[in-house]
Short mmCIF file of C-alpha atoms in Angstrom, two decimals:
data_model
loop_
_atom_site.label_atom_id
_atom_site.label_comp_id
_atom_site.label_asym_id
_atom_site.label_seq_id
_atom_site.Cartn_x
_atom_site.Cartn_y
_atom_site.Cartn_z
CA MET O 803 -0.16 0.05 0.01
CA ARG O 804 2.93 2.30 0.74
CA ARG O 805 4.08 1.85 -2.89
CA ARG O 806 0.59 2.54 -4.26
CA ALA O 807 0.22 5.59 -2.20
CA SER O 808 3.56 6.71 -3.37
CA ASN O 809 2.55 6.47 -7.01
CA VAL O 810 -0.72 8.34 -6.45
CA TYR O 811 1.22 11.13 -5.10
CA GLY O 812 3.58 11.19 -7.82
CA ARG O 813 0.83 11.82 -10.37
CA PRO O 814 -0.08 15.60 -9.78
CA ILE O 815 -1.95 16.08 -12.98
CA LEU O 816 -4.22 13.31 -12.54
CA LEU O 817 -4.93 14.30 -9.11
CA ALA O 818 -5.62 17.93 -10.31
CA LYS O 819 -7.96 16.64 -13.10
CA ILE O 820 -10.12 14.62 -10.60
CA GLY O 821 -9.99 17.02 -7.87
CA GLY O 822 -11.07 19.75 -10.18
CA ILE O 823 -14.05 17.84 -11.53
CA ALA O 824 -14.94 16.59 -7.98
CA PHE O 825 -14.83 20.18 -6.76
CA VAL O 826 -17.14 21.62 -9.38
CA ILE O 827 -19.59 18.77 -8.70
CA ALA O 828 -19.51 19.10 -4.86
CA LEU O 829 -19.79 22.91 -4.96
CA LEU O 830 -22.71 22.91 -7.38
CA SER O 831 -24.55 20.30 -5.14
CA PHE O 832 -23.80 22.12 -1.96
CA PHE O 833 -25.00 25.46 -3.49
CA SER O 834 -28.17 23.71 -4.79
CA LEU O 835 -29.09 22.27 -1.61
CA ALA O 836 -28.42 25.52 0.37
CA ARG O 837 -30.44 27.51 -2.22
CA ALA O 838 -33.43 25.21 -1.93
CA ALA O 839 -33.37 25.33 1.88
CA SER O 840 -32.91 29.04 1.92
CA ASN O 841 -35.94 29.50 -0.40
CA GLY O 842 -38.13 27.06 1.45
CA ALA O 843 -37.44 28.83 4.94
CA GLY O 844 -37.68 32.70 3.49
CA GLN O 845 -40.47 32.37 0.93
CA GLY O 846 -43.06 33.68 3.16
CA ALA O 847 -40.75 36.53 4.65
CA ARG O 848 -39.64 37.49 1.08
CA SER O 849 -43.42 37.54 0.03
CA SER O 850 -44.40 39.87 2.90
CA ALA O 851 -41.27 42.17 2.61
CA ARG O 852 -41.70 42.88 -1.25
CA ALA O 853 -42.76 46.33 -2.04
CA ASP O 854 -45.48 47.36 -4.45
CA THR O 855 -43.84 48.50 -7.71
CA ALA O 856 -47.00 48.03 -9.93
CA ALA O 857 -48.52 51.60 -9.57
CA PRO O 858 -45.11 53.68 -10.31
CA ASP O 859 -44.42 51.22 -13.37
CA THR O 860 -47.86 52.30 -14.62
CA VAL O 861 -47.27 55.91 -14.25
CA GLU O 862 -43.83 55.55 -15.88
CA ARG O 863 -45.30 53.78 -18.84
CA ARG O 864 -47.94 56.37 -19.47
CA ALA O 865 -45.31 59.21 -19.06
CA ALA O 866 -43.03 57.45 -21.59
CA THR O 867 -46.04 57.12 -24.17
CA ARG O 868 -46.72 60.94 -23.78
CA LEU O 869 -43.02 61.82 -24.22
CA ARG O 870 -42.88 59.54 -27.34
CA GLU O 871 -46.00 61.38 -28.90
CA VAL O 872 -44.54 64.88 -28.10
CA GLU O 873 -41.16 63.91 -29.63
CA SER O 874 -42.79 62.46 -32.84
CA ALA O 875 -44.88 65.63 -33.48
CA LEU O 876 -41.74 67.79 -32.88
CA ALA O 877 -39.80 65.64 -35.37
CA ALA O 878 -42.43 65.98 -38.08
CA ALA O 879 -42.80 69.70 -37.65
CA ARG O 880 -39.02 70.07 -38.02
CA ALA O 881 -39.17 67.85 -41.09
CA GLN O 882 -41.69 69.96 -42.60
CA TRP O 883 -39.69 72.99 -41.94
CA ARG O 884 -36.60 71.55 -43.67
CA SER O 885 -38.92 70.56 -46.62
CA ASN O 886 -39.95 74.18 -47.07
CA ALA O 887 -36.33 75.37 -46.82
CA MET O 888 -35.44 72.89 -49.61
CA GLN O 889 -38.21 74.16 -51.75
CA SER O 890 -36.82 77.91 -51.42
CA ASP O 891 -33.60 76.54 -53.11
CA ALA O 892 -35.47 75.31 -56.33
CA LEU O 893 -32.48 75.92 -58.79
CA THR O 894 -31.90 73.87 -61.94
CA PRO O 895 -28.72 71.76 -61.70
CA ALA O 896 -26.80 73.84 -63.98
CA ALA O 897 -27.73 77.05 -62.16
CA ARG O 898 -26.86 75.42 -58.76
CA ALA O 899 -23.50 74.37 -60.05
CA ARG O 900 -22.74 77.70 -61.39
CA ARG O 901 -23.65 79.21 -58.07
CA ASP O 902 -21.32 76.95 -56.20
CA SER O 903 -18.25 77.57 -58.64
CA LEU O 904 -18.77 81.34 -58.28
CA VAL O 905 -18.92 80.87 -54.34
CA THR O 906 -15.88 78.85 -54.62
CA ALA O 907 -13.96 81.43 -56.84
CA ALA O 908 -15.06 84.30 -54.53
CA ALA O 909 -13.73 82.55 -51.41
CA GLU O 910 -10.41 82.07 -53.26
CA LEU O 911 -10.24 85.56 -54.26
CA THR O 912 -10.86 86.64 -50.57
CA ARG O 913 -7.92 84.34 -49.41
CA LEU O 914 -5.43 85.81 -51.66
CA LEU O 915 -6.53 89.38 -51.12
CA ILE O 916 -5.95 88.79 -47.27
CA ARG O 917 -2.57 87.34 -47.98
CA SER O 918 -1.48 90.07 -50.13
CA ASP O 919 -2.67 92.62 -47.51
CA ASP O 920 -0.86 90.80 -44.80
CA ALA O 921 2.42 90.25 -46.99
CA PRO O 922 2.57 93.02 -49.66
CA LEU O 923 5.38 91.12 -51.62
CA ALA O 924 5.71 90.51 -55.34
CA ALA O 925 5.12 86.84 -54.92
CA SER O 926 1.78 87.53 -53.02
CA PHE O 927 0.65 90.04 -55.95
CA ARG O 928 1.75 87.52 -58.36
CA ALA O 929 -0.21 84.63 -56.91
CA LEU O 930 -3.31 86.72 -56.86
CA GLY O 931 -3.04 87.79 -60.46
CA ILE O 932 -2.42 84.27 -61.91
CA SER O 933 -5.07 82.58 -59.84
CA ALA O 934 -7.88 80.87 -61.65
CA PRO O 935 -10.69 83.43 -60.59
CA MET O 936 -8.80 86.23 -62.22
CA GLY O 937 -8.55 84.55 -65.62
CA GLY O 938 -10.01 87.15 -68.43
CA ALA O 939 -9.96 90.04 -65.80
CA ARG O 940 -9.38 93.63 -67.32
CA HIS O 941 -5.65 94.68 -68.03
CA ILE O 942 -4.48 91.81 -65.72
CA GLU O 943 -1.84 90.38 -68.15
CA GLN O 944 -0.41 93.96 -68.72
CA LEU O 945 -0.10 94.31 -64.88
CA LEU O 946 1.51 90.89 -64.40
CA ASP O 947 4.02 91.52 -67.06
CA SER O 948 4.97 94.94 -65.49
CA LEU O 949 5.26 93.30 -62.08
CA ASN O 950 7.36 90.65 -63.40
CA ASP O 951 9.84 93.08 -65.36
CA LEU O 952 10.11 95.43 -62.33
CA ASP O 953 10.66 92.51 -59.92
CA LYS O 954 13.46 91.14 -62.35
CA ALA O 955 15.11 94.68 -62.61
CA ARG O 956 15.02 94.96 -58.86
CA SER O 957 16.63 91.49 -58.33
CA ASP O 958 19.60 92.59 -60.53
CA PHE O 959 20.76 94.86 -57.73
CA GLY O 960 21.17 92.01 -55.34
CA SER O 961 21.57 92.69 -51.57
CA SER O 962 23.57 95.44 -50.47
CA ASP O 963 24.14 97.13 -47.25
CA ALA O 964 23.70 100.66 -48.56
CA VAL O 965 20.30 101.96 -49.66
CA ASP O 966 20.10 102.62 -53.53
CA PRO O 967 17.43 105.16 -54.64
CA ILE O 968 16.76 103.23 -57.91
CA PHE O 969 16.12 100.03 -55.82
CA LEU O 970 13.79 101.91 -53.69
CA ALA O 971 11.97 103.46 -56.56
CA LEU O 972 11.35 99.84 -58.23
CA THR O 973 10.18 98.62 -54.79
CA ALA O 974 7.59 101.43 -54.62
CA ARG O 975 6.54 100.85 -58.19
CA VAL O 976 6.12 97.15 -57.51
CA GLY O 977 3.89 98.10 -54.43
CA ALA O 978 1.86 100.31 -56.83
CA ILE O 979 1.22 97.62 -59.45
CA GLY O 980 0.40 95.24 -56.79
CA HIS O 981 -2.41 97.48 -55.39
CA GLU O 982 -3.65 97.68 -58.92
CA ILE O 983 -3.93 94.13 -59.00
CA GLU O 984 -5.84 94.11 -55.87
CA THR O 985 -8.17 96.81 -57.21
CA VAL O 986 -8.99 94.32 -60.29
CA ALA O 987 -9.33 91.48 -57.86
CA ARG O 988 -11.96 93.12 -55.71
CA GLU O 989 -13.82 94.49 -58.77
CA ARG O 990 -13.76 90.85 -59.97
CA ARG O 991 -15.27 89.42 -56.81
CA ALA O 992 -17.92 92.23 -56.52
CA GLU O 993 -19.11 91.01 -60.11
CA MET O 994 -18.99 87.47 -58.77
CA ARG O 995 -21.10 88.33 -55.55
CA ARG O 996 -23.64 90.12 -57.71
CA GLU O 997 -24.00 87.24 -60.05
CA ILE O 998 -24.32 84.76 -56.86
CA ASP O 999 -27.18 86.92 -55.59
CA SER O 1000 -28.82 86.91 -58.95
CA LEU O 1001 -28.86 82.97 -58.79
CA THR O 1002 -30.17 82.78 -55.12
CA PRO O 1003 -33.90 82.46 -55.34
CA PRO O 1004 -36.30 84.45 -52.65
CA PRO O 1005 -37.52 82.30 -49.65
CA VAL O 1006 -40.74 80.41 -49.82
CA THR O 1007 -43.59 82.39 -48.40
CA GLY O 1008 -46.23 80.65 -46.52
CA ALA O 1009 -47.42 79.57 -43.21
CA THR O 1010 -44.84 79.80 -40.59
CA ILE O 1011 -44.25 76.60 -38.65
CA ASP O 1012 -43.75 77.35 -34.96
CA THR O 1013 -42.14 74.67 -32.97
CA ALA O 1014 -41.86 76.69 -29.67
CA GLN O 1015 -45.12 74.97 -28.23
CA LEU O 1016 -43.90 71.74 -29.20
CA VAL O 1017 -40.57 72.08 -27.49
CA VAL O 1018 -42.29 73.33 -24.37
CA ALA O 1019 -44.59 70.51 -24.52
CA ARG O 1020 -41.53 67.96 -24.99
CA ASP O 1021 -39.82 69.58 -22.07
CA SER O 1022 -42.92 69.14 -19.67
CA ALA O 1023 -43.24 65.33 -20.81
CA GLU O 1024 -39.64 64.83 -20.11
CA ARG O 1025 -39.80 66.34 -16.70
CA ALA O 1026 -42.92 64.06 -15.95
CA HIS O 1027 -41.26 60.89 -17.04
CA ALA O 1028 -38.15 61.63 -15.18
CA ALA O 1029 -40.31 62.05 -11.90
CA ALA O 1030 -41.96 58.78 -12.80
CA MET O 1031 -38.63 56.93 -13.23
CA GLN O 1032 -37.47 58.29 -10.06
CA SER O 1033 -40.57 56.89 -8.33
CA VAL O 1034 -39.96 53.56 -9.76
CA THR O 1035 -36.27 53.54 -8.88
CA SER O 1036 -37.29 54.37 -5.18
CA ALA O 1037 -39.81 51.56 -5.07
CA ARG O 1038 -37.34 49.18 -6.63
CA SER O 1039 -34.70 50.17 -4.13
CA VAL O 1040 -37.00 49.38 -1.25
CA ASP O 1041 -37.98 46.26 -2.68
CA SER O 1042 -34.44 45.13 -3.37
CA ALA O 1043 -33.28 46.11 0.21
CA ALA O 1044 -36.24 44.00 1.76
CA ARG O 1045 -35.21 40.98 -0.36
CA ALA O 1046 -31.62 41.39 0.44
CA ARG O 1047 -32.28 41.24 4.02
CA VAL O 1048 -34.04 37.86 3.48
CA ASP O 1049 -31.32 36.82 1.30
CA ASP O 1050 -28.47 37.64 3.54
CA ALA O 1051 -29.66 34.95 5.94
CA PRO O 1052 -27.36 32.03 6.41
CA GLY O 1053 -27.95 29.38 3.86
CA MET O 1054 -28.32 25.56 4.52
CA PHE O 1055 -28.40 24.90 8.28
CA GLY O 1056 -26.80 28.25 8.92
CA VAL O 1057 -23.66 27.66 6.67
CA GLU O 1058 -22.14 30.63 4.96
CA ALA O 1059 -21.01 30.44 1.24
CA ALA O 1060 -17.39 30.42 2.27
CA THR O 1061 -17.85 27.53 4.38
CA LEU O 1062 -19.64 25.71 1.50
CA VAL O 1063 -16.43 26.26 -0.73
CA LEU O 1064 -14.06 24.96 1.79
CA ALA O 1065 -16.32 21.72 2.34
CA ALA O 1066 -16.36 21.25 -1.70
CA ALA O 1067 -12.62 21.68 -1.56
CA VAL O 1068 -12.30 19.07 1.14
CA VAL O 1069 -14.59 16.59 -0.62
CA ALA O 1070 -12.46 17.29 -3.92
CA ILE O 1071 -9.27 16.31 -2.12
CA VAL O 1072 -10.86 13.28 -0.57
CA ALA O 1073 -12.33 12.18 -3.72
CA ALA O 1074 -9.26 12.67 -5.94
CA LEU O 1075 -6.96 10.83 -3.58
CA ALA O 1076 -9.68 7.92 -3.18
CA LEU O 1077 -10.27 7.73 -7.18
CA ALA O 1078 -6.65 7.70 -7.85
CA LEU O 1079 -5.78 5.16 -5.24
CA MET O 1080 -8.66 3.04 -6.71
CA MET O 1081 -7.08 3.36 -10.14
CA GLU O 1082 -3.63 2.56 -8.70
CA LEU O 1083 -5.01 -0.58 -7.13
CA GLN O 1084 -6.78 -1.68 -10.30
CA TRP O 1085 -3.80 -0.90 -12.47
CA PRO O 1086 -0.72 -0.84 -10.16
CA ARG O 1087 2.35 0.82 -11.48
CA ILE O 1088 5.91 0.12 -10.69
CA ALA O 1089 7.05 2.09 -7.71
CA ASP O 1090 10.68 1.56 -7.04
CA VAL O 1091 13.61 -0.79 -7.61
CA ALA O 1092 12.37 -3.63 -5.14
CA GLU O 1093 8.95 -3.85 -6.62
CA ALA O 1094 10.55 -3.94 -10.34
CA GLU O 1095 12.83 -6.84 -9.17
CA SER O 1096 9.98 -8.72 -7.44
CA LEU O 1097 7.93 -8.68 -10.52
CA SER O 1098 10.61 -9.41 -13.03
CA GLY O 1099 12.89 -12.04 -11.10
CA ALA O 1100 15.69 -10.02 -12.43
CA ARG O 1101 17.82 -7.12 -10.96
CA VAL O 1102 17.76 -3.50 -11.80
CA LEU O 1103 21.13 -2.74 -13.50
CA VAL O 1104 21.13 1.09 -13.25
CA THR O 1105 18.63 3.82 -12.40
CA VAL O 1106 18.67 6.70 -14.72
CA GLY O 1107 17.97 9.82 -12.82
CA GLU O 1108 17.56 13.45 -13.74
CA ARG O 1109 19.96 14.68 -16.48
CA ASP O 1110 22.84 16.64 -15.45
CA GLU O 1111 24.97 17.79 -18.55
CA ALA O 1112 28.08 19.67 -18.07
CA PRO O 1113 28.14 23.21 -19.79
CA GLU O 1114 31.59 22.72 -21.24
CA ARG O 1115 30.09 19.89 -23.25
CA GLN O 1116 28.24 22.60 -25.48
CA ARG O 1117 31.12 24.81 -26.28
CA ARG O 1118 32.40 22.92 -29.49
CA SER O 1119 30.40 22.63 -32.56
CA ALA O 1120 30.79 19.03 -32.70
CA ASP O 1121 29.16 18.58 -29.30
CA ARG O 1122 26.41 20.77 -30.49
CA GLU O 1123 25.65 18.42 -33.51
CA VAL O 1124 25.12 15.46 -31.07
CA PRO O 1125 21.56 14.52 -30.94
CA PRO O 1126 19.77 15.91 -27.65
CA SER O 1127 18.86 12.45 -26.52
CA ILE O 1128 22.66 11.46 -26.26
CA GLU O 1129 24.25 12.27 -22.92
CA GLN O 1130 27.80 12.76 -23.26
CA SER O 1131 28.58 12.73 -19.41
CA SER O 1132 26.19 10.34 -17.83
CA ASP O 1133 27.63 7.53 -15.67
CA ALA O 1134 24.29 5.47 -15.70
CA TYR O 1135 25.15 4.28 -19.28
CA ARG O 1136 28.81 3.59 -18.59
CA LEU O 1137 27.66 1.43 -15.61
CA LEU O 1138 25.03 -0.40 -17.92
CA TYR O 1139 27.56 -1.04 -20.47
CA GLY O 1140 30.17 -2.43 -17.96
CA GLN O 1141 27.58 -4.98 -16.65
CA LEU O 1142 26.26 -6.00 -20.03
CA ALA O 1143 29.85 -6.32 -21.60
CA ASP O 1144 31.79 -9.63 -21.37
CA SER O 1145 35.25 -9.97 -19.63
CA GLY O 1146 36.72 -8.63 -22.69
CA PHE O 1147 34.63 -5.44 -22.46
CA ASP O 1148 32.76 -6.60 -25.52
CA LEU O 1149 29.17 -6.43 -26.17
CA THR O 1150 27.92 -8.01 -29.49
CA VAL O 1151 24.18 -7.87 -29.62
CA ILE O 1152 21.80 -6.75 -27.25
CA ALA O 1153 18.05 -5.52 -27.53
CA ILE O 1154 16.43 -2.73 -25.40
CA ALA O 1155 12.70 -3.28 -24.77
CA GLY O 1156 10.27 -0.90 -23.11
CA ASP O 1157 6.53 0.29 -22.89
CA HIS O 1158 7.52 3.81 -24.08
CA PRO O 1159 9.23 4.26 -27.63
CA PHE O 1160 11.34 7.18 -26.66
CA VAL O 1161 12.43 6.16 -23.35
CA THR O 1162 13.52 2.83 -24.97
CA VAL O 1163 15.33 4.68 -27.75
CA SER O 1164 17.06 6.90 -25.20
CA VAL O 1165 18.58 4.01 -23.39
CA ALA O 1166 19.44 2.09 -26.47
CA GLY O 1167 21.03 5.10 -28.27
CA ASN O 1168 23.18 6.02 -25.16
CA LEU O 1169 24.25 2.49 -24.80
CA ALA O 1170 25.36 2.53 -28.51
CA ALA O 1171 27.06 5.79 -27.93
CA ILE O 1172 29.07 4.45 -25.01
CA ALA O 1173 30.14 1.39 -27.20
CA ALA O 1174 31.27 3.79 -30.09
CA ARG O 1175 33.20 5.80 -27.64
CA THR O 1176 35.37 2.66 -26.76
CA GLY O 1177 36.28 2.59 -30.37
CA ARG O 1178 33.79 -0.13 -31.59
CA ALA O 1179 31.82 -0.15 -34.81
CA THR O 1180 28.29 0.19 -33.54
CA LEU O 1181 24.83 -0.08 -35.13
CA LEU O 1182 21.50 1.22 -33.71
CA LEU O 1183 18.56 -0.71 -35.15
CA ASP O 1184 14.81 0.20 -34.80
CA THR O 1185 11.91 -2.24 -34.93
CA ASP O 1186 9.06 0.13 -34.16
CA PHE O 1187 7.21 0.42 -37.45
CA LEU O 1188 4.49 2.67 -35.99
CA VAL O 1189 6.23 5.44 -34.23
CA GLN O 1190 9.69 5.23 -35.89
CA PRO O 1191 11.41 6.59 -32.52
CA VAL O 1192 14.84 6.08 -33.52
CA ALA O 1193 14.35 8.29 -36.60
CA ARG O 1194 12.80 11.03 -34.30
CA MET O 1195 15.33 11.09 -31.56
CA MET O 1196 18.41 10.63 -33.76
CA GLY O 1197 17.26 13.24 -36.42
CA VAL O 1198 17.72 10.87 -39.45
CA PRO O 1199 15.20 10.19 -42.36
CA ALA O 1200 12.43 7.69 -41.29
CA THR O 1201 12.82 5.98 -44.60
CA PRO O 1202 14.44 3.96 -46.11
CA GLY O 1203 15.02 1.54 -43.11
CA VAL O 1204 14.55 -1.92 -42.07
CA ALA O 1205 11.15 -2.59 -44.00
CA ASP O 1206 12.95 -1.57 -47.24
CA VAL O 1207 15.70 -3.92 -46.67
CA LEU O 1208 13.35 -6.84 -45.71
CA ALA O 1209 11.30 -5.93 -48.89
CA HIS O 1210 14.44 -6.28 -50.96
CA ARG O 1211 14.06 -2.85 -52.25
CA LEU O 1212 17.65 -1.96 -51.36
CA GLY O 1213 20.64 -3.12 -49.18
CA TRP O 1214 21.67 -2.58 -45.72
CA ALA O 1215 24.20 -0.05 -46.83
CA GLY O 1216 21.61 2.19 -48.54
CA ALA O 1217 19.37 2.57 -45.51
CA ILE O 1218 22.16 3.38 -42.65
CA SER O 1219 22.84 6.71 -41.67
CA SER O 1220 25.65 7.98 -39.54
CA VAL O 1221 25.02 10.04 -36.44
CA LEU O 1222 27.75 11.81 -34.42
CA VAL O 1223 27.75 10.88 -30.70
CA SER O 1224 30.86 12.58 -29.35
CA ARG O 1225 33.97 14.37 -30.62
CA GLY O 1226 35.28 12.20 -33.49
CA ARG O 1227 32.89 9.22 -32.68
CA SER O 1228 29.69 8.29 -34.48
CA ILE O 1229 27.31 5.32 -34.74
CA ASP O 1230 25.37 4.03 -37.74
CA VAL O 1231 21.55 4.25 -37.38
CA LEU O 1232 19.03 2.00 -39.24
CA PRO O 1233 15.60 3.28 -38.79
CA SER O 1234 12.49 1.03 -39.02
CA GLY O 1235 10.83 2.28 -42.14
CA VAL O 1236 7.43 1.44 -43.05
CA LEU O 1237 6.63 -2.16 -43.08
CA ALA O 1238 3.63 -3.28 -45.31
CA GLY O 1239 2.92 -6.44 -43.24
CA THR O 1240 4.11 -7.59 -39.84
CA LEU O 1241 7.63 -8.53 -38.75
CA GLN O 1242 6.34 -11.92 -37.59
CA ALA O 1243 5.79 -12.64 -41.30
CA VAL O 1244 9.40 -12.24 -42.19
CA ALA O 1245 10.70 -13.52 -38.86
CA GLU O 1246 13.31 -15.99 -40.38
CA GLU O 1247 14.77 -13.48 -42.81
CA PHE O 1248 14.86 -10.74 -40.17
CA GLY O 1249 16.93 -13.13 -37.91
CA SER O 1250 19.53 -13.95 -40.65
CA GLU O 1251 19.74 -10.21 -41.35
CA VAL O 1252 20.52 -9.54 -37.73
CA GLU O 1253 23.04 -12.42 -37.63
CA ARG O 1254 24.82 -10.88 -40.72
CA LEU O 1255 25.02 -7.38 -39.11
CA SER O 1256 26.45 -8.82 -35.91
CA ARG O 1257 29.28 -10.17 -38.00
CA ARG O 1258 29.82 -6.86 -39.70
CA TYR O 1259 29.48 -4.71 -36.70
CA GLU O 1260 31.16 -5.17 -33.20
CA THR O 1261 28.05 -4.08 -31.35
CA VAL O 1262 24.37 -3.96 -32.32
CA VAL O 1263 21.88 -2.38 -30.37
CA LEU O 1264 18.35 -3.09 -31.25
CA SER O 1265 15.51 -0.73 -29.96
CA ALA O 1266 12.19 -2.88 -29.60
CA SER O 1267 9.19 -0.97 -28.27
CA THR O 1268 6.50 -1.72 -30.68
CA PRO O 1269 2.80 -2.78 -29.87
CA GLU O 1270 2.11 -4.95 -32.99
CA GLN O 1271 1.39 -8.70 -31.90
CA GLY O 1272 4.41 -10.78 -32.34
CA THR O 1273 6.95 -8.08 -33.21
CA MET O 1274 8.52 -8.04 -29.78
CA THR O 1275 8.82 -11.83 -29.77
CA VAL O 1276 10.52 -11.74 -33.26
CA ALA O 1277 12.91 -8.93 -32.19
CA ALA O 1278 13.85 -10.52 -28.89
CA GLY O 1279 14.34 -13.95 -30.40
CA ALA O 1280 16.54 -12.75 -33.06
CA VAL O 1281 18.89 -11.11 -30.59
CA GLY O 1282 18.70 -13.55 -27.66
CA GLU O 1283 19.48 -11.24 -24.98
CA VAL O 1284 17.30 -8.17 -23.65
CA VAL O 1285 17.17 -5.55 -21.26
CA ILE O 1286 13.73 -4.13 -20.35
CA CYS O 1287 13.28 -0.47 -19.51
CA VAL O 1288 10.53 0.43 -17.02
CA ARG O 1289 9.43 3.80 -15.74
CA ARG O 1290 9.06 4.73 -12.13
CA GLY O 1291 5.48 5.43 -11.36
CA ARG O 1292 4.21 5.10 -14.97
CA SER O 1293 5.10 1.55 -16.25
CA THR O 1294 2.29 -0.76 -15.29
CA HIS O 1295 2.65 -4.29 -13.75
CA ALA O 1296 0.64 -5.61 -16.72
CA SER O 1297 2.98 -3.99 -19.19
CA LEU O 1298 6.09 -5.54 -17.52
CA ARG O 1299 4.16 -8.96 -17.48
CA ALA O 1300 3.52 -8.38 -21.23
CA LEU O 1301 7.10 -7.80 -22.09
CA LEU O 1302 8.31 -10.77 -19.92
CA ALA O 1303 5.75 -12.96 -21.80
CA ALA O 1304 7.00 -11.82 -25.24
CA LEU O 1305 10.60 -12.56 -24.15
CA GLU O 1306 9.61 -16.06 -23.00
CA SER O 1307 7.80 -16.85 -26.16
CA GLY O 1308 10.83 -15.79 -28.15
CA GLY O 1309 13.28 -17.72 -26.24
CA ALA O 1310 15.35 -14.57 -25.38
CA ARG O 1311 17.15 -14.29 -22.07
CA MET O 1312 16.60 -11.20 -19.84
CA ARG O 1313 19.89 -9.72 -18.68
CA GLY O 1314 18.19 -7.02 -16.29
CA LEU O 1315 16.21 -4.12 -15.94
CA VAL O 1316 16.88 -0.29 -16.41
CA LEU O 1317 14.59 1.93 -14.06
CA TRP O 1318 13.83 5.27 -15.82
CA ASP O 1319 13.37 7.89 -13.06
CA ARG O 1320 12.75 11.14 -14.87
CA GLY O 1321 10.20 12.68 -17.34
CA ASP O 1322 9.36 10.77 -20.64
CA PRO O 1323 11.37 12.38 -23.53
CA VAL O 1324 9.20 13.45 -26.30
CA PRO O 1325 10.81 14.79 -29.59
CA GLU O 1326 9.21 17.94 -31.29
CA GLY O 1327 5.80 17.10 -32.99
CA GLY O 1328 5.82 13.50 -31.64
CA GLY O 1329 3.11 14.00 -28.85
CA ARG O 1330 0.09 12.91 -30.98
CA VAL O 1331 1.95 9.73 -32.20
CA VAL O 1332 3.25 8.76 -28.65
CA ALA O 1333 -0.24 9.21 -27.49
CA ARG O 1334 -1.68 6.90 -30.10
CA ARG O 1335 1.02 4.36 -29.62
CA LEU O 1336 0.30 4.16 -25.90
CA GLU O 1337 -3.33 3.91 -26.62
CA LEU O 1338 -2.68 0.78 -28.75
CA MET O 1339 -0.35 -0.49 -25.84
CA GLY O 1340 -3.39 -0.28 -23.20
#
């Protein structure tokens, strides 16, 4: 029971999910019961304390109706006034366009005249004379030519500290011509204004629409409506205060809302622990080394704890090219290799099996890396055709692989990729590829190929983590010696027994266990595939 409780406490996400659902259910149930009890106890008091708001509501509705009627009448009167105003401007489109253009031209002349008055310079007079409204004006072209000639003659003198009489005379003459241009512009503007007046029709005569009385009536209706609204608000405030006094009474059995929340939290905690413990008892998980050894009958070779990578291992570019799953300074994998190797420190063929694909590949890949660092030609081989974890963790193409070789589409050399595992050391990787059938159908050919590879390489590490029926048996039988990876607090007793049964049916010998005591490694983009694979494994 201590181990089961330890596994329960080691699953905070599951506890949070169960506790959250239980808290919501308990809280809703408690508040529903409290509301029902409160409604039954205070129904009579609430009915007697309720204020009468019917009469103020009736007065407010009548005042609102009167206000809408007056506003409608006022809007209709104003619309009629605007219609009469529009009739007073009954011009033809051509006459209206002519009037608008004259108004624009007169405004432009006014702006330019103000500019010349503020700044009586040659540039201001010239801008006034060449403007569009001055086109065709009397003597304007001669005045502009004279202005330009005088301005040019004056500019020939340049800037001087002494005052030249000729320069002063030219400046005075420029001002005089500018005033003549202003005179012509004012005459031109006066002509435009006379034409504008002739194009403006007289206002329409008729009955005068008086909206003053309607405005007074509207103001009176607004005041009456505001007074009615104030009466309604006062009545509703009295009613709300009376109901609040009843609602503020304690809930079920005199319990406050905060107490109900606290009780729901306690129920949620108890329910989460109880349900999680029931699930753990129904599907127990491996809690520690002793339990793993007791179930399997084999000893735990190493325990892989939290990763502690030295920073100096990432300084060189060669170190950064090593796949993230390869640990360059882990003592656990060195100890594992030392226990699996023979007296000559040789390890020919070994299979790593497990219930999680990426945990299995991590152990198999690091074991192969240790063999490569000792100077041995090493091959890492994958038999998981569903998830293809070796390709994902080692960063190599998923195809071609074992499936293509077994289908005789190409040879072993064409499917193998090289992966750097340390400075100057690399391993050959053979991914699984995509197998059309099952590995059990080509078991004999697979076994002969593994035997051929074991003669070519000094160390062959096979990663076997596939849920297909019979595949684990074939892979283990082809190698003969297997190490099983179990995850502390996550691998179930049933999954370990299934692995042991597959090894027994394949005639393989189990060398020992590796206890994985850290989070499950998941490569980028592999979460959905892993979830599907674990679902298939049950």
